[in-house]
Tab-separated table of C-alpha atoms in Angstrom:
chain	number	residue	atom	x	y	z
A	1	MET	CA	-81.856	56.251	-89.403
A	2	LYS	CA	-83.674	56.073	-92.695
A	3	ARG	CA	-82.870	59.727	-93.282
A	4	LEU	CA	-79.269	58.695	-93.657
A	5	PHE	CA	-79.962	56.823	-96.909
A	6	ILE	CA	-82.748	59.063	-98.503
A	7	THR	CA	-81.164	62.518	-97.954
A	8	ALA	CA	-80.249	62.861	-101.679
A	9	ILE	CA	-83.605	61.801	-102.707
A	10	LEU	CA	-85.415	64.352	-100.509
A	11	ALA	CA	-83.028	67.088	-101.627
A	12	ALA	CA	-83.853	66.504	-105.232
A	13	GLY	CA	-87.555	66.314	-104.467
A	14	THR	CA	-87.881	63.007	-106.217
A	15	ALA	CA	-89.297	60.628	-103.648
A	16	GLY	CA	-88.974	57.036	-104.587
A	17	MET	CA	-86.097	57.299	-107.073
A	18	CYS	CA	-82.745	56.048	-106.340
A	19	PRO	CA	-79.683	58.413	-106.127
A	20	LEU	CA	-78.280	57.219	-109.426
A	21	ALA	CA	-81.434	58.354	-111.161
A	22	ILE	CA	-81.439	61.675	-109.318
A	23	TYR	CA	-77.949	62.571	-110.483
A	24	GLY	CA	-78.392	61.222	-114.003
A	25	ALA	CA	-75.545	58.795	-113.383
A	26	SER	CA	-75.268	55.650	-115.433
A	27	THR	CA	-72.777	52.764	-115.819
A	28	LYS	CA	-73.734	52.370	-119.518
A	29	ASP	CA	-71.002	54.633	-120.749
A	30	ASP	CA	-68.356	54.170	-117.989
A	31	ASN	CA	-65.823	51.441	-117.539
A	32	GLY	CA	-67.142	50.347	-114.140
A	33	GLY	CA	-64.666	52.315	-112.175
A	34	LEU	CA	-65.669	54.919	-109.574
A	35	THR	CA	-65.859	58.374	-111.217
A	36	GLU	CA	-66.188	61.665	-109.401
A	37	GLN	CA	-69.918	61.702	-110.279
A	38	ASN	CA	-70.115	58.077	-108.701
A	39	LEU	CA	-68.362	59.266	-105.638
A	40	LYS	CA	-70.646	62.253	-105.280
A	41	ILE	CA	-73.609	60.034	-105.157
A	42	ILE	CA	-71.809	57.615	-102.684
A	43	ARG	CA	-70.945	60.290	-100.354
A	44	ALA	CA	-74.473	61.474	-100.148
A	45	ALA	CA	-75.298	58.197	-98.303
A	46	TYR	CA	-73.744	59.616	-95.089
A	47	GLU	CA	-74.790	62.977	-93.689
A	48	ALA	CA	-72.901	64.373	-90.812
A	49	THR	CA	-75.694	65.092	-88.494
A	50	PRO	CA	-75.158	65.162	-84.806
A	51	ALA	CA	-76.894	61.752	-84.291
A	52	ASN	CA	-74.749	60.201	-87.018
A	53	LYS	CA	-71.456	61.779	-85.590
A	54	ALA	CA	-72.450	60.245	-82.152
A	55	LEU	CA	-73.002	56.941	-83.739
A	56	ARG	CA	-69.726	56.926	-85.565
A	57	ASN	CA	-67.859	58.017	-82.408
A	58	ALA	CA	-69.509	55.065	-80.522
A	59	ILE	CA	-68.655	52.523	-83.205
A	60	ASN	CA	-65.117	53.843	-83.570
A	61	ARG	CA	-64.405	53.150	-79.884
A	62	ASN	CA	-66.384	49.829	-79.218
A	63	ASP	CA	-66.877	46.369	-80.381
A	64	ILE	CA	-69.826	46.318	-82.797
A	65	ASN	CA	-71.527	43.355	-80.927
A	66	VAL	CA	-71.465	45.542	-77.700
A	67	LEU	CA	-73.434	48.318	-79.374
A	68	ALA	CA	-75.629	45.913	-81.315
A	69	VAL	CA	-76.921	43.873	-78.292
A	70	ASN	CA	-80.644	43.569	-78.470
A	71	SER	CA	-81.574	44.702	-74.849
A	72	GLY	CA	-85.031	43.384	-75.420
A	73	ASN	CA	-83.661	39.835	-75.718
A	74	GLN	CA	-81.845	39.854	-72.349
A	75	ASN	CA	-84.690	38.854	-70.316
A	76	ASN	CA	-86.234	35.370	-69.618
A	77	PHE	CA	-83.134	33.306	-70.507
A	78	ASP	CA	-84.286	29.883	-69.309
A	79	THR	CA	-81.659	27.101	-68.963
A	80	HIS	CA	-84.113	24.304	-68.224
A	81	PHE	CA	-84.420	21.382	-70.698
A	82	SER	CA	-87.140	18.796	-70.711
A	83	HIS	CA	-84.858	16.096	-72.150
A	84	ARG	CA	-81.137	15.812	-71.727
A	85	VAL	CA	-78.609	13.253	-72.389
A	86	PRO	CA	-76.237	12.727	-69.353
A	87	SER	CA	-72.707	13.979	-69.858
A	88	LYS	CA	-69.648	14.585	-67.586
A	89	GLY	CA	-66.744	16.979	-68.149
A	90	ILE	CA	-65.860	19.558	-70.714
A	91	THR	CA	-62.951	19.208	-73.094
A	92	ASN	CA	-60.993	21.989	-74.734
A	93	GLN	CA	-59.572	21.924	-78.261
A	94	ARG	CA	-57.417	24.986	-77.664
A	95	SER	CA	-56.083	26.776	-80.700
A	96	SER	CA	-56.716	23.978	-83.110
A	97	GLY	CA	-59.320	22.988	-85.775
A	98	ARG	CA	-60.020	19.596	-84.236
A	99	CYS	CA	-63.661	20.307	-83.137
A	100	TRP	CA	-64.847	17.462	-85.436
A	101	LEU	CA	-62.593	14.949	-83.505
A	102	PHE	CA	-63.421	16.254	-80.101
A	103	THR	CA	-67.125	15.961	-80.998
A	104	GLY	CA	-66.805	12.352	-82.176
A	105	LEU	CA	-64.793	11.333	-79.115
A	106	ASN	CA	-67.099	13.172	-76.830
A	107	VAL	CA	-70.166	11.360	-78.242
A	108	LEU	CA	-68.326	8.076	-77.868
A	109	ARG	CA	-67.051	8.692	-74.370
A	110	ALA	CA	-70.509	9.678	-73.160
A	111	GLN	CA	-71.712	6.216	-74.297
A	112	MET	CA	-68.710	4.369	-72.787
A	113	MET	CA	-69.189	6.056	-69.415
A	114	SER	CA	-72.785	5.312	-69.352
A	115	GLU	CA	-72.630	1.788	-70.585
A	116	HIS	CA	-69.541	0.653	-68.371
A	117	ASP	CA	-70.392	2.844	-65.265
A	118	LEU	CA	-67.100	4.776	-65.679
A	119	PRO	CA	-66.872	7.763	-63.203
A	120	LYS	CA	-64.275	9.628	-65.357
A	121	LEU	CA	-62.967	9.167	-68.891
A	122	GLU	CA	-61.312	11.437	-71.539
A	123	LEU	CA	-60.098	9.885	-74.789
A	124	SER	CA	-56.823	11.112	-76.411
A	125	GLN	CA	-57.614	13.496	-79.115
A	126	ASN	CA	-53.951	13.751	-79.911
A	127	TYR	CA	-53.648	9.991	-80.725
A	128	ASN	CA	-56.322	10.028	-83.357
A	129	PHE	CA	-55.189	13.516	-84.576
A	130	PHE	CA	-51.676	12.038	-85.343
A	131	TRP	CA	-53.209	9.357	-87.611
A	132	ASP	CA	-55.528	11.811	-89.153
A	133	GLN	CA	-52.804	13.955	-90.379
A	134	LEU	CA	-50.778	11.126	-91.610
A	135	GLU	CA	-53.770	9.713	-93.455
A	136	LYS	CA	-54.656	13.142	-94.951
A	137	SER	CA	-51.129	13.462	-96.192
A	138	ASN	CA	-51.419	10.068	-98.150
A	139	LEU	CA	-54.842	11.231	-99.459
A	140	PHE	CA	-53.163	14.336	-100.903
A	141	LEU	CA	-50.105	12.563	-102.269
A	142	GLN	CA	-52.096	9.671	-103.737
A	143	GLY	CA	-54.549	12.212	-105.220
A	144	ILE	CA	-51.652	13.849	-106.880
A	145	ILE	CA	-50.460	10.651	-108.407
A	146	ASP	CA	-53.982	9.852	-109.623
A	147	THR	CA	-54.249	13.248	-111.385
A	148	ALA	CA	-50.731	13.412	-112.664
A	149	ASP	CA	-51.993	13.338	-116.322
A	150	LYS	CA	-54.028	16.441	-115.775
A	151	PRO	CA	-52.592	20.025	-116.193
A	152	MET	CA	-51.662	22.109	-113.159
A	153	ASP	CA	-54.686	24.445	-113.915
A	154	ASP	CA	-57.083	21.562	-113.878
A	155	ARG	CA	-59.648	22.466	-111.284
A	156	THR	CA	-59.304	19.090	-109.324
A	157	VAL	CA	-55.470	19.411	-109.384
A	158	ASP	CA	-55.602	23.180	-108.211
A	159	TRP	CA	-58.155	22.167	-105.443
A	160	LEU	CA	-55.756	19.415	-104.263
A	161	PHE	CA	-52.734	21.864	-103.911
A	162	GLU	CA	-54.918	24.447	-102.304
A	163	HIS	CA	-56.245	21.951	-99.712
A	164	ALA	CA	-53.164	19.788	-99.247
A	165	LEU	CA	-53.785	19.537	-95.494
A	166	SER	CA	-56.004	20.826	-92.805
A	167	ASP	CA	-56.796	20.030	-89.252
A	168	GLY	CA	-60.480	20.465	-89.877
A	169	GLY	CA	-62.750	17.615	-90.790
A	170	GLN	CA	-66.175	15.898	-90.362
A	171	TYR	CA	-67.844	12.751	-89.267
A	172	THR	CA	-66.615	10.345	-91.888
A	173	GLY	CA	-63.078	11.237	-90.732
A	174	VAL	CA	-63.982	10.264	-87.115
A	175	ALA	CA	-65.666	6.959	-88.266
A	176	ASP	CA	-62.801	5.762	-90.489
A	177	ASN	CA	-60.082	6.873	-88.138
A	178	LEU	CA	-61.585	5.057	-84.956
A	179	LEU	CA	-62.482	1.904	-86.742
A	180	LYS	CA	-58.812	1.618	-88.160
A	181	TYR	CA	-56.667	2.934	-85.359
A	182	GLY	CA	-58.855	2.545	-82.317
A	183	VAL	CA	-58.856	4.839	-79.248
A	184	VAL	CA	-56.768	5.349	-76.121
A	185	PRO	CA	-57.329	7.186	-72.880
A	186	ILE	CA	-55.788	10.578	-72.710
A	187	GLU	CA	-53.209	9.275	-70.109
A	188	ALA	CA	-51.882	7.133	-72.913
A	189	MET	CA	-51.036	10.047	-75.301
A	190	VAL	CA	-51.305	13.454	-73.735
A	191	GLU	CA	-51.558	16.773	-75.449
A	192	THR	CA	-48.478	18.630	-76.749
A	193	ALA	CA	-47.804	22.378	-77.641
A	194	SER	CA	-48.355	21.503	-81.360
A	195	SER	CA	-51.593	19.565	-80.741
A	196	LYS	CA	-52.966	22.448	-78.727
A	197	SER	CA	-51.930	25.065	-81.330
A	198	THR	CA	-51.734	23.283	-84.705
A	199	SER	CA	-51.156	26.280	-87.161
A	200	ARG	CA	-47.326	26.147	-87.348
A	201	MET	CA	-47.091	22.429	-87.632
A	202	ARG	CA	-49.886	22.340	-90.250
A	203	GLN	CA	-48.102	25.155	-92.261
A	204	LEU	CA	-44.840	23.334	-92.330
A	205	LEU	CA	-46.438	20.068	-93.297
A	206	THR	CA	-48.324	21.726	-96.031
A	207	TRP	CA	-45.208	23.224	-97.429
A	208	ARG	CA	-43.605	19.824	-97.372
A	209	LEU	CA	-46.508	18.162	-99.038
A	210	ARG	CA	-46.977	20.622	-101.815
A	211	GLU	CA	-43.286	20.369	-102.663
A	212	ASP	CA	-43.576	16.532	-102.641
A	213	GLY	CA	-46.633	16.807	-104.778
A	214	LEU	CA	-44.764	18.753	-107.480
A	215	GLU	CA	-42.047	16.146	-107.292
A	216	LEU	CA	-44.428	13.419	-107.871
A	217	ARG	CA	-45.919	15.167	-110.797
A	218	ARG	CA	-42.520	15.815	-112.365
A	219	MET	CA	-41.584	12.074	-111.923
A	220	ALA	CA	-44.836	11.137	-113.722
A	221	GLU	CA	-44.071	13.536	-116.596
A	222	ALA	CA	-40.572	11.921	-116.825
A	223	GLY	CA	-42.234	8.622	-117.436
A	224	LYS	CA	-41.593	6.961	-113.957
A	225	SER	CA	-43.473	3.800	-113.358
A	226	ASP	CA	-46.463	3.466	-110.965
A	227	LYS	CA	-44.229	1.529	-108.519
A	228	GLU	CA	-41.498	4.119	-108.621
A	229	LEU	CA	-44.147	6.732	-107.654
A	230	ALA	CA	-45.695	4.597	-105.034
A	231	ASP	CA	-42.252	3.882	-103.521
A	232	ARG	CA	-41.314	7.513	-103.538
A	233	LYS	CA	-44.688	8.402	-101.859
A	234	ILE	CA	-43.936	6.147	-98.976
A	235	GLU	CA	-40.513	7.682	-98.469
A	236	MET	CA	-42.257	11.050	-98.513
A	237	LEU	CA	-44.858	9.858	-95.837
A	238	GLY	CA	-41.936	8.615	-93.598
A	239	GLN	CA	-40.751	12.294	-93.493
A	240	VAL	CA	-44.350	13.339	-92.585
A	241	TYR	CA	-44.456	10.718	-89.822
A	242	ARG	CA	-41.107	11.931	-88.460
A	243	ILE	CA	-42.368	15.612	-88.281
A	244	LEU	CA	-45.544	14.410	-86.595
A	245	VAL	CA	-43.650	12.229	-83.931
A	246	LEU	CA	-41.446	15.369	-83.226
A	247	ASN	CA	-44.651	17.468	-82.682
A	248	LEU	CA	-47.166	15.210	-81.203
A	249	GLY	CA	-45.252	12.134	-79.898
A	250	GLU	CA	-45.239	8.607	-81.002
A	251	PRO	CA	-48.739	6.990	-80.888
A	252	PRO	CA	-48.664	3.827	-78.609
A	253	THR	CA	-49.223	0.343	-80.004
A	254	GLU	CA	-50.250	-0.866	-76.528
A	255	PHE	CA	-50.704	0.586	-73.010
A	256	GLN	CA	-51.785	-0.240	-69.512
A	257	TRP	CA	-54.987	1.224	-68.105
A	258	THR	CA	-56.521	0.783	-64.638
A	259	ARG	CA	-60.374	0.836	-64.555
A	260	ARG	CA	-61.688	2.478	-61.425
A	261	ASP	CA	-64.962	2.614	-59.528
A	262	LYS	CA	-66.932	5.798	-58.605
A	263	ASP	CA	-64.900	6.246	-55.431
A	264	GLY	CA	-61.656	5.927	-57.305
A	265	ASN	CA	-60.718	2.509	-56.267
A	266	ALA	CA	-58.902	0.320	-58.782
A	267	ILE	CA	-60.980	-2.551	-60.158
A	268	GLU	CA	-58.569	-4.035	-62.650
A	269	THR	CA	-55.430	-3.166	-64.576
A	270	LYS	CA	-54.999	-4.654	-68.157
A	271	THR	CA	-52.874	-4.064	-71.103
A	272	TYR	CA	-54.657	-3.054	-74.336
A	273	THR	CA	-54.054	-2.171	-77.899
A	274	PRO	CA	-55.947	0.882	-79.092
A	275	GLN	CA	-58.086	-1.390	-81.286
A	276	SER	CA	-58.897	-3.778	-78.294
A	277	PHE	CA	-59.670	-0.868	-75.955
A	278	TYR	CA	-62.179	0.432	-78.660
A	279	LYS	CA	-63.725	-2.995	-79.149
A	280	GLU	CA	-64.204	-3.578	-75.360
A	281	PHE	CA	-65.504	-0.315	-74.327
A	282	ALA	CA	-67.277	0.992	-77.525
A	283	GLY	CA	-67.487	-1.367	-80.462
A	284	ASN	CA	-69.711	0.827	-82.583
A	285	ASP	CA	-69.868	0.308	-86.242
A	286	LEU	CA	-69.553	4.040	-86.956
A	287	LYS	CA	-69.699	3.369	-90.804
A	288	ASN	CA	-72.705	1.321	-91.103
A	289	ASP	CA	-74.955	2.128	-88.109
A	290	TYR	CA	-74.984	5.931	-88.559
A	291	VAL	CA	-76.066	8.416	-91.102
A	292	MET	CA	-75.400	12.074	-91.758
A	293	LEU	CA	-78.516	14.309	-92.185
A	294	MET	CA	-78.060	17.538	-93.868
A	295	ASN	CA	-80.179	20.699	-94.295
A	296	ASP	CA	-79.052	22.353	-97.413
A	297	PRO	CA	-81.970	24.240	-99.072
A	298	THR	CA	-79.761	25.031	-102.187
A	299	ARG	CA	-80.193	21.386	-103.274
A	300	GLU	CA	-83.275	19.231	-103.753
A	301	PHE	CA	-84.449	17.630	-100.497
A	302	GLY	CA	-85.233	13.902	-100.312
A	303	LYS	CA	-81.999	13.003	-102.199
A	304	LEU	CA	-78.696	11.171	-101.186
A	305	TYR	CA	-75.559	13.099	-101.984
A	306	GLU	CA	-71.852	12.178	-101.840
A	307	ILE	CA	-68.997	14.709	-102.051
A	308	GLU	CA	-65.816	13.689	-103.945
A	309	PHE	CA	-62.632	13.696	-101.917
A	310	ASP	CA	-64.603	14.676	-98.724
A	311	ARG	CA	-62.810	12.050	-96.688
A	312	HIS	CA	-59.778	11.699	-94.413
A	313	LEU	CA	-58.455	8.407	-95.614
A	314	TYR	CA	-57.622	7.642	-99.261
A	315	ASP	CA	-59.243	4.132	-98.848
A	316	GLY	CA	-61.965	5.587	-96.719
A	317	ALA	CA	-65.640	6.594	-97.368
A	318	ASN	CA	-66.518	9.864	-99.047
A	319	TRP	CA	-69.097	11.832	-96.961
A	320	THR	CA	-72.524	10.743	-97.947
A	321	TYR	CA	-75.647	12.485	-96.607
A	322	ILE	CA	-79.354	12.689	-96.838
A	323	ASN	CA	-80.624	16.235	-97.565
A	324	LEU	CA	-83.886	16.850	-95.719
A	325	PRO	CA	-86.162	19.714	-94.548
A	326	ILE	CA	-85.232	21.093	-91.051
A	327	GLU	CA	-88.324	19.735	-89.505
A	328	GLU	CA	-87.628	16.131	-90.622
A	329	ILE	CA	-84.115	16.323	-89.077
A	330	LYS	CA	-85.660	17.611	-85.803
A	331	LYS	CA	-87.946	14.502	-85.472
A	332	MET	CA	-84.846	12.160	-85.660
A	333	ALA	CA	-82.743	14.238	-83.401
A	334	ILE	CA	-85.493	14.464	-80.720
A	335	ALA	CA	-85.947	10.640	-80.916
A	336	SER	CA	-82.179	10.224	-80.194
A	337	ILE	CA	-82.136	12.584	-77.305
A	338	LYS	CA	-85.253	11.027	-75.735
A	339	ASP	CA	-83.255	7.551	-75.937
A	340	ASN	CA	-80.300	9.256	-74.183
A	341	LYS	CA	-78.149	9.145	-77.248
A	342	ALA	CA	-75.938	12.219	-77.926
A	343	MET	CA	-75.200	13.064	-81.542
A	344	TYR	CA	-72.542	14.550	-83.740
A	345	PHE	CA	-73.774	18.113	-84.736
A	346	SER	CA	-72.350	20.929	-86.798
A	347	CYS	CA	-73.453	24.558	-87.525
A	348	ASP	CA	-72.368	28.115	-88.299
A	349	VAL	CA	-71.433	28.750	-84.674
A	350	ASN	CA	-70.158	32.371	-84.905
A	351	LYS	CA	-73.424	33.845	-86.220
A	352	PHE	CA	-75.264	35.692	-83.472
A	353	LEU	CA	-73.311	34.047	-80.676
A	354	ASP	CA	-73.510	35.682	-77.239
A	355	ARG	CA	-70.468	34.096	-75.600
A	356	GLU	CA	-71.031	35.548	-72.122
A	357	ARG	CA	-74.388	33.861	-72.002
A	358	GLY	CA	-73.599	30.989	-74.099
A	359	LEU	CA	-76.558	31.647	-76.295
A	360	LEU	CA	-77.099	31.265	-80.054
A	361	ASP	CA	-80.045	33.358	-81.093
A	362	PRO	CA	-80.682	35.480	-84.227
A	363	ASP	CA	-82.239	38.104	-81.962
A	364	ASN	CA	-79.191	38.517	-79.869
A	365	TYR	CA	-77.891	41.469	-81.967
A	366	ASP	CA	-79.673	44.137	-83.943
A	367	TYR	CA	-77.176	45.080	-86.618
A	368	GLU	CA	-79.910	46.538	-88.865
A	369	SER	CA	-80.875	49.256	-86.339
A	370	LEU	CA	-77.209	50.029	-85.700
A	371	PHE	CA	-76.202	50.523	-89.251
A	372	GLY	CA	-79.567	51.469	-90.804
A	373	THR	CA	-79.372	48.753	-93.437
A	374	LYS	CA	-81.094	45.350	-93.896
A	375	PHE	CA	-79.452	41.985	-94.010
A	376	GLY	CA	-82.201	39.997	-95.665
A	377	MET	CA	-80.613	36.770	-97.190
A	378	ASP	CA	-82.325	33.525	-96.329
A	379	LYS	CA	-80.376	30.319	-95.512
A	380	ALA	CA	-80.174	29.241	-99.141
A	381	ASP	CA	-78.901	32.542	-100.373
A	382	ARG	CA	-76.277	32.674	-97.532
A	383	ILE	CA	-75.053	29.355	-98.660
A	384	ARG	CA	-74.846	30.372	-102.330
A	385	THR	CA	-72.917	33.531	-101.627
A	386	HIS	CA	-70.567	31.770	-99.057
A	387	SER	CA	-72.007	33.844	-96.300
A	388	SER	CA	-72.833	30.843	-94.230
A	389	ALA	CA	-71.581	27.225	-94.017
A	390	SER	CA	-70.984	24.614	-91.376
A	391	SER	CA	-67.982	25.832	-89.436
A	392	HIS	CA	-67.939	23.994	-86.017
A	393	ALA	CA	-68.927	20.623	-84.698
A	394	MET	CA	-70.344	19.992	-81.165
A	395	THR	CA	-72.260	17.367	-79.382
A	396	LEU	CA	-76.011	17.682	-79.331
A	397	VAL	CA	-77.239	16.610	-75.906
A	398	ALA	CA	-80.568	18.211	-75.041
A	399	VAL	CA	-83.805	19.619	-76.354
A	400	ASP	CA	-86.567	21.549	-74.531
A	401	LEU	CA	-90.024	20.450	-75.777
A	402	ASP	CA	-93.411	22.157	-75.005
A	403	GLU	CA	-96.599	20.419	-74.282
A	404	ASN	CA	-97.112	19.702	-78.011
A	405	ASP	CA	-93.539	18.104	-78.449
A	406	THR	CA	-92.506	21.263	-80.393
A	407	PRO	CA	-88.796	22.268	-79.649
A	408	ARG	CA	-88.272	25.582	-78.010
A	409	LYS	CA	-84.441	25.346	-77.737
A	410	TRP	CA	-81.461	22.918	-77.974
A	411	MET	CA	-78.177	22.399	-76.244
A	412	VAL	CA	-74.756	21.268	-77.275
A	413	GLU	CA	-71.661	20.258	-75.338
A	414	ASN	CA	-68.895	22.325	-76.835
A	415	SER	CA	-65.146	21.874	-76.826
A	416	TRP	CA	-63.929	25.256	-75.876
A	417	GLY	CA	-63.277	24.566	-72.141
A	418	ASN	CA	-65.325	25.720	-69.188
A	419	GLY	CA	-67.480	28.795	-69.792
A	420	ALA	CA	-71.176	29.786	-69.773
A	421	ASN	CA	-73.577	26.952	-68.918
A	422	ASP	CA	-70.726	24.808	-67.810
A	423	GLY	CA	-69.221	24.819	-71.256
A	424	HIS	CA	-72.376	24.244	-73.164
A	425	LEU	CA	-74.069	26.415	-75.728
A	426	ILE	CA	-77.829	26.869	-75.832
A	427	MET	CA	-79.591	27.674	-79.192
A	428	THR	CA	-83.019	28.790	-79.805
A	429	ASP	CA	-85.087	26.790	-82.213
A	430	LYS	CA	-85.174	29.827	-84.546
A	431	TRP	CA	-81.414	29.810	-84.648
A	432	PHE	CA	-81.537	26.052	-85.153
A	433	ASP	CA	-83.459	26.526	-88.339
A	434	GLU	CA	-81.216	29.069	-89.726
A	435	TYR	CA	-77.572	27.946	-88.908
A	436	MET	CA	-77.827	24.195	-88.199
A	437	PHE	CA	-76.313	22.078	-91.047
A	438	ARG	CA	-75.493	18.516	-90.085
A	439	VAL	CA	-76.411	15.878	-87.492
A	440	VAL	CA	-75.352	12.310	-87.378
A	441	VAL	CA	-78.032	9.786	-86.078
A	442	ASN	CA	-78.187	6.148	-85.465
A	443	LYS	CA	-80.113	4.544	-88.165
A	444	LYS	CA	-82.608	3.196	-85.912
A	445	TYR	CA	-83.971	6.650	-85.410
A	446	LEU	CA	-84.539	7.353	-89.117
A	447	THR	CA	-88.032	7.928	-90.343
A	448	PRO	CA	-89.427	5.486	-92.979
A	449	GLU	CA	-89.036	8.288	-95.590
A	450	ALA	CA	-85.240	8.673	-94.651
A	451	LYS	CA	-84.719	4.899	-94.912
A	452	LYS	CA	-85.989	4.906	-98.371
A	453	ILE	CA	-83.599	7.831	-99.459
A	454	MET	CA	-80.762	5.762	-98.024
A	455	LYS	CA	-81.305	3.188	-100.808
A	456	GLN	CA	-80.790	5.697	-103.609
A	457	GLN	CA	-77.664	5.987	-105.642
A	458	PRO	CA	-75.867	8.963	-104.297
A	459	ILE	CA	-75.553	12.190	-106.422
A	460	LEU	CA	-71.786	12.812	-106.747
A	461	LEU	CA	-70.759	16.429	-106.008
A	462	PRO	CA	-67.282	18.020	-106.674
A	463	PRO	CA	-64.879	18.677	-103.799
A	464	TRP	CA	-65.324	22.456	-104.135
A	465	ASP	CA	-69.121	22.069	-103.210
A	466	PRO	CA	-69.878	24.733	-100.406
A	467	MET	CA	-70.959	21.812	-98.203
A	468	PHE	CA	-67.358	20.405	-98.144
A	469	ALA	CA	-66.386	23.115	-95.541
A	470	PRO	CA	-64.692	21.166	-92.920
A	471	GLU	CA	-65.747	21.936	-89.210
A	472	GLU	CA	-62.866	23.496	-87.143
């Protein structure tokens, strides 16, 4: 394969020189466009040998991942785990970006089922998603009011209009939402077509919000009072609420729920509010008892960071995290799993994912041999160049440790419905190092060093920081 890229060098008899040097080409005197001389050099990178023709024919007719499968990595796929948190049932976020919400509710329901001996439970993702979309709409509109004195091309104003609304999110959105609105069983607010496939509703709401944002700015420019702006914002949110009800249904203020034993026999039927149901069966202080751990090698480790506007509620908390080396994060994640506590976890899920086996491993695919080129960026460079970021949240439930308590592999409960490994994904420890970004642990599992970092004044980062990327 290397011949493919050095043919021009060999032909010129100038081993070790690049094609630009061979042809005497230089960008010093050109305007940066592709000249005929440039194209001549570029074309020399491909030689129509029989081998290359066969390779081109194969790639033209097949999925790249089918051809790039590393056959040597197909054997000895072990699904045993030394430590696993019990979990029951797999959820399905369908065609939506609600993985962050599914993950948060999955962590919570596993706890609720274990602590209250519930044989079956699924919490309504649609209920909390309804309030999430309303709260994010208010976050945007109030942000527009707060920045009304800035020009349209101000970076924060431009960012707000670009990110007016999304269905993605992260852990602070779960914490603030559940503590304010509670939770309900899925029977109390079922899924709808728009909750299962959110793109059209989100698009229409985004159009509505951007138009409303422009109106608020023009009102401010015309000298309208703060009260007039606030009153108009509430009217706008009334229209958002109406659109949400038409698409998702109206969230219940109270409901009846029958608790059953493992044989399906009714134990008691009670009337709950979403807040009383949360308090009785969960009660977690999701804000103060948990902390986000991040592995971002582009920033200094051992520091506390906060990202501006990285929240779901205007009066909620910005996402704050401790940035740590990966090995330090593993210690706390292992401690949580050993104590049978699942965790909110996020990663760059589409990198080297073998869906058929449900396996995440950098050795799954050999793109370098297929294309004769090297992909050599490390984790920090992938983040800097937007080649990798946290893209999907799941529930971390298992780790496989060797005799020295060193992790061999990890497992997460996914929200893509039933599939390989009963809807779970297995990741090698090597993949975990490269593509894991965030995990939320109870503070009782923090190391002494991490507890000290929690006392720092957070370093405030702008909303366009690469780590803002919401999980979908």
